[in-house]
Every structure is written in structure tokens, then in C-alpha cells.
C-alpha positions as a Markdown table, in Angstrom:
| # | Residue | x | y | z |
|---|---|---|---|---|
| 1 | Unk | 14.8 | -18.3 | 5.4 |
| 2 | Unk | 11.9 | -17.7 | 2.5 |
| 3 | Unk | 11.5 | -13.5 | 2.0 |
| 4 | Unk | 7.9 | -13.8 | 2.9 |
| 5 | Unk | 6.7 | -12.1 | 0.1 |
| 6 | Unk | 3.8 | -8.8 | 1.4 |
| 7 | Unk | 0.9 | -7.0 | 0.4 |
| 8 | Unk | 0.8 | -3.5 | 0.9 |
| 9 | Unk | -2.3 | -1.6 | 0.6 |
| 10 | Unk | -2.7 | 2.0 | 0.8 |
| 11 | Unk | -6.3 | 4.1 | 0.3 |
| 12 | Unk | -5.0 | 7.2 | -1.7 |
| 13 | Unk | -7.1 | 10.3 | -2.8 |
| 14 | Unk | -4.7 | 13.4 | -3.8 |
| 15 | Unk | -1.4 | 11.9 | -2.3 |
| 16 | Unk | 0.9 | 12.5 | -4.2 |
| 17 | Unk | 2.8 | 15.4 | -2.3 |
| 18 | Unk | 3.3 | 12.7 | 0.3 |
| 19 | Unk | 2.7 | 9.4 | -1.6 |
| 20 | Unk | 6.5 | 9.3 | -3.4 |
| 21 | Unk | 8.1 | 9.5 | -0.4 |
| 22 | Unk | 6.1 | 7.1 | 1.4 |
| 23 | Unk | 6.9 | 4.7 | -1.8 |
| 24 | Unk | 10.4 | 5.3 | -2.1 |
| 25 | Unk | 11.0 | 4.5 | 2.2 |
| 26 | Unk | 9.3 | 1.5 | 1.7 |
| 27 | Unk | 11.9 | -0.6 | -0.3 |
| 28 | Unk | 9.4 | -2.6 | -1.8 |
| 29 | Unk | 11.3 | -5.9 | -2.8 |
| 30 | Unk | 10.2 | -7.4 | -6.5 |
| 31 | Unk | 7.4 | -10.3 | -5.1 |
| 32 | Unk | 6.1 | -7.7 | -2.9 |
| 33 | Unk | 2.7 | -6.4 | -4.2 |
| 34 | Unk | 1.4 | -2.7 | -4.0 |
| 35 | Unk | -2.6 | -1.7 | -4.4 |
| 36 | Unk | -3.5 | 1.5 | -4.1 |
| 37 | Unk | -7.3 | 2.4 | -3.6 |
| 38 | Unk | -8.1 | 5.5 | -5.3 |
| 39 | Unk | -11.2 | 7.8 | -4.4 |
| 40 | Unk | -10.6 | 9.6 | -7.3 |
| 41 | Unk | -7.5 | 11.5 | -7.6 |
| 42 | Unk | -6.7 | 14.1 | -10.1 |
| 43 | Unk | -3.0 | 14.8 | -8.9 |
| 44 | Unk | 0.0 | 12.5 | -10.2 |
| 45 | Unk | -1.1 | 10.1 | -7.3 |
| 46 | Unk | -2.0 | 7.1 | -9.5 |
| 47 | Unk | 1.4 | 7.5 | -12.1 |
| 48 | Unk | 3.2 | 7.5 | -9.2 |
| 49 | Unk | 1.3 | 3.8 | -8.0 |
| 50 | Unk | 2.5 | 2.6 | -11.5 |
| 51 | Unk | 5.6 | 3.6 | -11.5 |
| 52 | Unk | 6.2 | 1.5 | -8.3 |
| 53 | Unk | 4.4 | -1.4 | -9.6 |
| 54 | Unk | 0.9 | -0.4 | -8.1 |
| 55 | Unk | -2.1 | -2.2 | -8.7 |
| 56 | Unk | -4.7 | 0.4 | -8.5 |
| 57 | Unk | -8.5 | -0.3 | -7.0 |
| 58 | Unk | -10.9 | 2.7 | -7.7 |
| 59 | Unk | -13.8 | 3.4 | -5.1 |
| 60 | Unk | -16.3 | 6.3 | -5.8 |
| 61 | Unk | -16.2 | 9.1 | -3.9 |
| 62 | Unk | -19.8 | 8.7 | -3.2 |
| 63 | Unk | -19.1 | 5.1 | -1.9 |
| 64 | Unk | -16.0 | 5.5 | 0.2 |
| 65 | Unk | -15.5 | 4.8 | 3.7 |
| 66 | Unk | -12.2 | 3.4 | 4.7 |
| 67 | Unk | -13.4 | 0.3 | 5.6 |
| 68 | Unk | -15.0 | 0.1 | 2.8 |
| 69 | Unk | -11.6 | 1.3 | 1.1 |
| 70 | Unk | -9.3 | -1.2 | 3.1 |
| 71 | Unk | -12.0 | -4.4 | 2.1 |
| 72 | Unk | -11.7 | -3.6 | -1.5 |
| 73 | Unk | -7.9 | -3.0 | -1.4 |
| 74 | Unk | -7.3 | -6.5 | 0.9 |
| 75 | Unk | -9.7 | -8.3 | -1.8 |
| 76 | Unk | -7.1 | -7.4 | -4.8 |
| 77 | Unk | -4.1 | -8.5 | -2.3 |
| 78 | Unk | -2.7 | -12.1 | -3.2 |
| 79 | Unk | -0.2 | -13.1 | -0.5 |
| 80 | Unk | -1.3 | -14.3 | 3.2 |
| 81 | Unk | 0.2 | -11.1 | 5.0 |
| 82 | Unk | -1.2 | -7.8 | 4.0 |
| 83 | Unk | 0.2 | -4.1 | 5.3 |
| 84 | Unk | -2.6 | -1.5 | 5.7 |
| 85 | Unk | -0.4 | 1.8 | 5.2 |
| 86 | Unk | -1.3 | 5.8 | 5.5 |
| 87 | Unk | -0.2 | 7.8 | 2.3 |
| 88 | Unk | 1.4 | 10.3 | 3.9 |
| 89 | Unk | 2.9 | 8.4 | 7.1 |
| 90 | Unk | 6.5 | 7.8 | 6.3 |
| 91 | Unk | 8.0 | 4.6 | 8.0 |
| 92 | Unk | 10.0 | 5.3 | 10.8 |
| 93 | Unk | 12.8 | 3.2 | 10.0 |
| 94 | Unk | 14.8 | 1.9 | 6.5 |
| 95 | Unk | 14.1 | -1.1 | 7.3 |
| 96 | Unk | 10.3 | -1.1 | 8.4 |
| 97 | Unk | 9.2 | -3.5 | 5.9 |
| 98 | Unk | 11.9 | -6.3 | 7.2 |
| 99 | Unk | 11.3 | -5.5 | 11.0 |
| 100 | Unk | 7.6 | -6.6 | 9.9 |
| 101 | Unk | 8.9 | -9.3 | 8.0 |
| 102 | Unk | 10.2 | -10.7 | 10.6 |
| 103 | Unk | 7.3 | -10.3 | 13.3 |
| 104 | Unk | 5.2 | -11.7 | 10.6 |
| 105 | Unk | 7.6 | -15.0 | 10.6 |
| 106 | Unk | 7.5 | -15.3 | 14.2 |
């Protein structure tokens, strides 16, 4: 069965209190692509996007509005199945991103 590689996009502004362990619950597998869509954070909310592989979109404060956020973020996604996610939503299960993997196949 192929993994079915995902984008996962999360709008971020300020997350990190929550963003880390949103990231870490995720289990992220290595063809699995992360953008975060930053509104202009000044906490360690975009290091923490890098250190799990982020691709990071930046949107103006002035110009946000999350579905202006989610467009830009699904326009710098490059596989078929994209994940809109909250930053400070933790998944409810460890194995989330499979269970969605697997609806996504069906």
C-alpha cells in the first residue's frame, strides 16, 4: 500500500506555547510536508516550524483573514491531500495522521 504522502498546513501567529506539542503528536513521516502561515510572530513559533521541517508562508497582519491564511498556505502545499490543522488543537489520537491516511485512501 503507497504511504500517501500529506500536506499539513497550519496558520500560526504566537503559537508556540501550544505549537510544539501540536508538532510533536503529529508524527509527521519524512515525505510528509509541513507550511506554517505566519501573521507575524515574535515568539519561538517559526524555529519551532524549522525544526520540524516547516515551510513557512508569511501574511501581513494587516492582510490576514484565515481564508485568506489557509489559500496561501494550500498554494505552497505540493501533494494532492492537504490537512488544514489548529495550532493549539492537539490530535486526539497517536495515530491521527494514519486514521486520515486511510480515509484519504478510501
Amino acid at each position: 500500500m503507497s504511504t500517501l504522502p500529506l500536506s499539513i498546513v497550519i496558520r500560526t501567529l504566537n503559537s508556540a506555547a501550544t505549537l510544539r506539542q501540536v508538532l510533536e503528536a503529529l508524527c509527521l513521516r519524512p515525505e510528509d510536508q509541513l507550511v506554517l502561515v505566519d501573521s507575524g510572530s515574535s515568539d519561538e513559533t517559526l524555529t519551532l516550524g524549522r525544526q520540524h521541517g516547516g515551510k513557512i508562508v508569511t501574511i501581513r497582519r494587516e492582510d490576514f483573514t484565515y481564508g485568506r491564511a489557509l489559500n496561501l498556505g494550500f498554494r505552497a502545499t505540493r501533494h494532492d491531500w492537504v490537512l488544514s490543522l489548529s495550532s493549539h488543537a492537539l490530535p486526539v489520537a497517536a495515530d491521527f495522521l494514519e486514521r486520515y491516511r486511510n480515509a484519504a485512501r478510501r
